[in-house]
Short mmCIF file of C-alpha atoms in Angstrom, two decimals:
data_model
loop_
_atom_site.label_atom_id
_atom_site.label_comp_id
_atom_site.label_asym_id
_atom_site.label_seq_id
_atom_site.Cartn_x
_atom_site.Cartn_y
_atom_site.Cartn_z
CA MET F 1 67.37 80.79 75.28
CA LEU F 2 67.08 83.50 77.91
CA ARG F 3 68.24 81.08 80.58
CA SER F 4 71.40 80.31 78.62
CA LEU F 5 72.13 84.03 78.25
CA LEU F 6 71.67 84.66 81.95
CA ALA F 7 73.60 81.55 82.97
CA SER F 8 76.64 82.18 80.79
CA SER F 9 80.09 81.35 82.09
CA GLN F 10 80.97 85.07 82.13
CA VAL F 11 78.05 85.85 84.44
CA SER F 12 78.89 82.85 86.60
CA VAL F 13 82.51 83.90 87.06
CA LEU F 14 81.50 87.50 87.79
CA GLU F 15 78.93 86.31 90.35
CA GLN F 16 81.57 84.20 92.05
CA ALA F 17 83.99 87.16 92.05
CA LEU F 18 81.34 89.36 93.67
CA SER F 19 80.68 86.70 96.31
CA ALA F 20 84.41 86.40 97.00
CA ALA F 21 84.76 90.19 97.30
CA SER F 22 81.80 90.31 99.66
CA LEU F 23 83.32 87.57 101.81
CA ARG F 24 86.68 89.37 101.75
CA GLN F 25 85.00 92.57 102.95
CA LYS F 26 83.53 90.68 105.93
CA VAL F 27 86.86 89.03 106.74
CA ILE F 28 88.79 92.32 106.59
CA SER F 29 86.11 94.00 108.71
CA ASN F 30 86.45 91.20 111.26
CA ASN F 31 90.25 91.62 111.24
CA ILE F 32 89.89 95.38 111.83
CA ALA F 33 87.33 94.84 114.60
CA ASN F 34 89.79 92.56 116.38
CA VAL F 35 92.91 94.71 115.96
CA ASN F 36 93.21 95.08 119.74
CA THR F 37 92.17 91.56 120.71
CA PRO F 38 95.11 89.71 122.29
CA GLY F 39 96.01 86.51 120.48
CA PHE F 40 93.72 87.20 117.49
CA LYS F 41 95.03 85.86 114.18
CA LYS F 42 94.04 87.54 110.93
CA SER F 43 92.25 85.71 108.15
CA THR F 44 92.42 86.20 104.40
CA VAL F 45 90.29 85.13 101.45
CA ILE F 46 91.88 83.23 98.59
CA PHE F 47 89.93 83.41 95.33
CA GLU F 48 91.82 84.96 92.44
CA ASP F 49 94.60 82.38 92.53
CA LEU F 50 92.05 79.55 92.52
CA LEU F 51 90.22 81.15 89.61
CA GLN F 52 93.48 81.61 87.70
CA ASP F 53 94.41 77.97 88.32
CA ALA F 54 90.99 76.86 87.09
CA VAL F 55 91.28 78.96 83.94
CA ASN F 56 94.82 77.80 83.20
CA GLY F 57 94.04 74.20 84.06
CA GLY F 58 90.89 74.12 81.98
CA LYS F 59 88.73 73.21 84.96
CA LEU F 60 85.98 75.67 84.12
CA GLN F 61 82.98 73.94 82.64
CA LEU F 62 81.70 74.93 79.22
CA THR F 63 78.27 76.47 78.96
CA ARG F 64 75.54 74.19 77.60
CA THR F 65 73.01 76.09 75.52
CA GLN F 66 71.13 72.99 74.35
CA GLU F 67 70.09 69.88 76.25
CA GLN F 68 71.61 67.77 73.46
CA HIS F 69 75.11 69.13 74.12
CA ILE F 70 77.49 66.76 75.79
CA PRO F 71 78.06 67.82 79.40
CA THR F 72 81.63 68.38 80.49
CA PRO F 73 82.85 66.75 83.68
CA GLY F 74 83.86 68.80 86.66
CA ASN F 75 82.49 71.58 88.73
CA ASP F 76 82.51 75.12 87.37
CA LYS F 77 82.08 76.74 90.78
CA ILE F 78 85.24 78.20 92.21
CA LEU F 79 84.63 78.75 95.89
CA PRO F 80 86.75 81.20 97.87
CA LEU F 81 88.85 79.77 100.66
CA LEU F 82 89.43 81.28 104.09
CA SER F 83 92.96 81.12 105.41
CA THR F 84 94.05 82.03 108.93
CA ASP F 85 97.63 83.16 109.42
CA ASP F 86 98.74 81.41 112.62
CA SER F 87 102.44 81.66 111.86
CA THR F 88 103.09 85.32 112.62
CA ALA F 89 102.64 87.72 115.51
CA PHE F 90 102.66 91.44 114.82
CA ARG F 91 102.65 92.41 118.51
CA THR F 92 103.84 90.90 121.76
CA ASP F 93 100.30 89.82 122.73
CA GLY F 94 100.20 87.41 119.75
CA ASN F 95 97.88 89.52 117.58
CA ASN F 96 99.03 89.70 113.95
CA VAL F 97 96.64 92.32 112.54
CA ASP F 98 98.39 95.32 110.95
CA ILE F 99 95.73 98.03 110.70
CA ASP F 100 97.53 99.76 107.80
CA VAL F 101 97.61 96.55 105.77
CA GLU F 102 93.96 95.85 106.54
CA MET F 103 92.85 99.37 105.56
CA ALA F 104 94.79 99.11 102.29
CA GLY F 105 93.19 95.71 101.66
CA LEU F 106 89.77 97.18 102.36
CA ALA F 107 90.32 99.95 99.81
CA LYS F 108 91.69 97.48 97.23
CA ASN F 109 88.75 95.14 97.74
CA SER F 110 86.28 98.01 97.35
CA ILE F 111 87.84 98.94 94.00
CA TYR F 112 87.81 95.29 92.93
CA TYR F 113 84.13 94.90 93.88
CA ASP F 114 83.18 98.05 91.96
CA ALA F 115 85.09 96.88 88.87
CA VAL F 116 83.43 93.45 88.89
CA ALA F 117 79.98 94.99 89.45
CA GLN F 118 80.63 97.35 86.55
CA GLN F 119 81.59 94.41 84.29
CA LEU F 120 78.40 92.59 85.26
CA GLY F 121 76.36 95.73 84.59
CA THR F 122 78.00 96.17 81.21
CA TYR F 123 77.17 92.56 80.29
CA PHE F 124 73.49 93.06 81.05
CA THR F 125 73.41 96.48 79.36
CA ASN F 126 74.82 94.92 76.19
CA LEU F 127 72.34 92.05 76.47
CA LYS F 128 69.48 94.53 76.85
CA SER F 129 70.70 96.49 73.80
CA ALA F 130 70.88 93.31 71.75
CA ILE F 131 67.34 92.33 72.74
CA LYS F 132 65.93 95.79 72.02
CA GLY F 133 67.90 96.02 68.77
CA SER F 134 69.31 99.45 69.51
#
């Protein structure tokens, strides 16, 4: 019973969103660290579009709370993808990192991470309240 509460689809999606935000933070940090490296090409993390496609396409697996439930086919893990932009050059040395865009992305990702962490905290707070009966 406790396992099914902790392994709910909501927790799974929030965990994956936190992992994607963490990866995005590393990628943006790497882009910023290489802003003056000639020929460096920026990378981005693609997650939200994949998650939206999975939700709209019905690819997310249903949660099984009993062993007797019929398992659904497919994989419920949406993994973030790394994409490198090789098609543009922001400067004459071939580097395509725009520091203003990266700093804005860093701030946006920080807000996103905090919001997802808050949702996960709220889930467990509600679960704790339900268990305690208060």
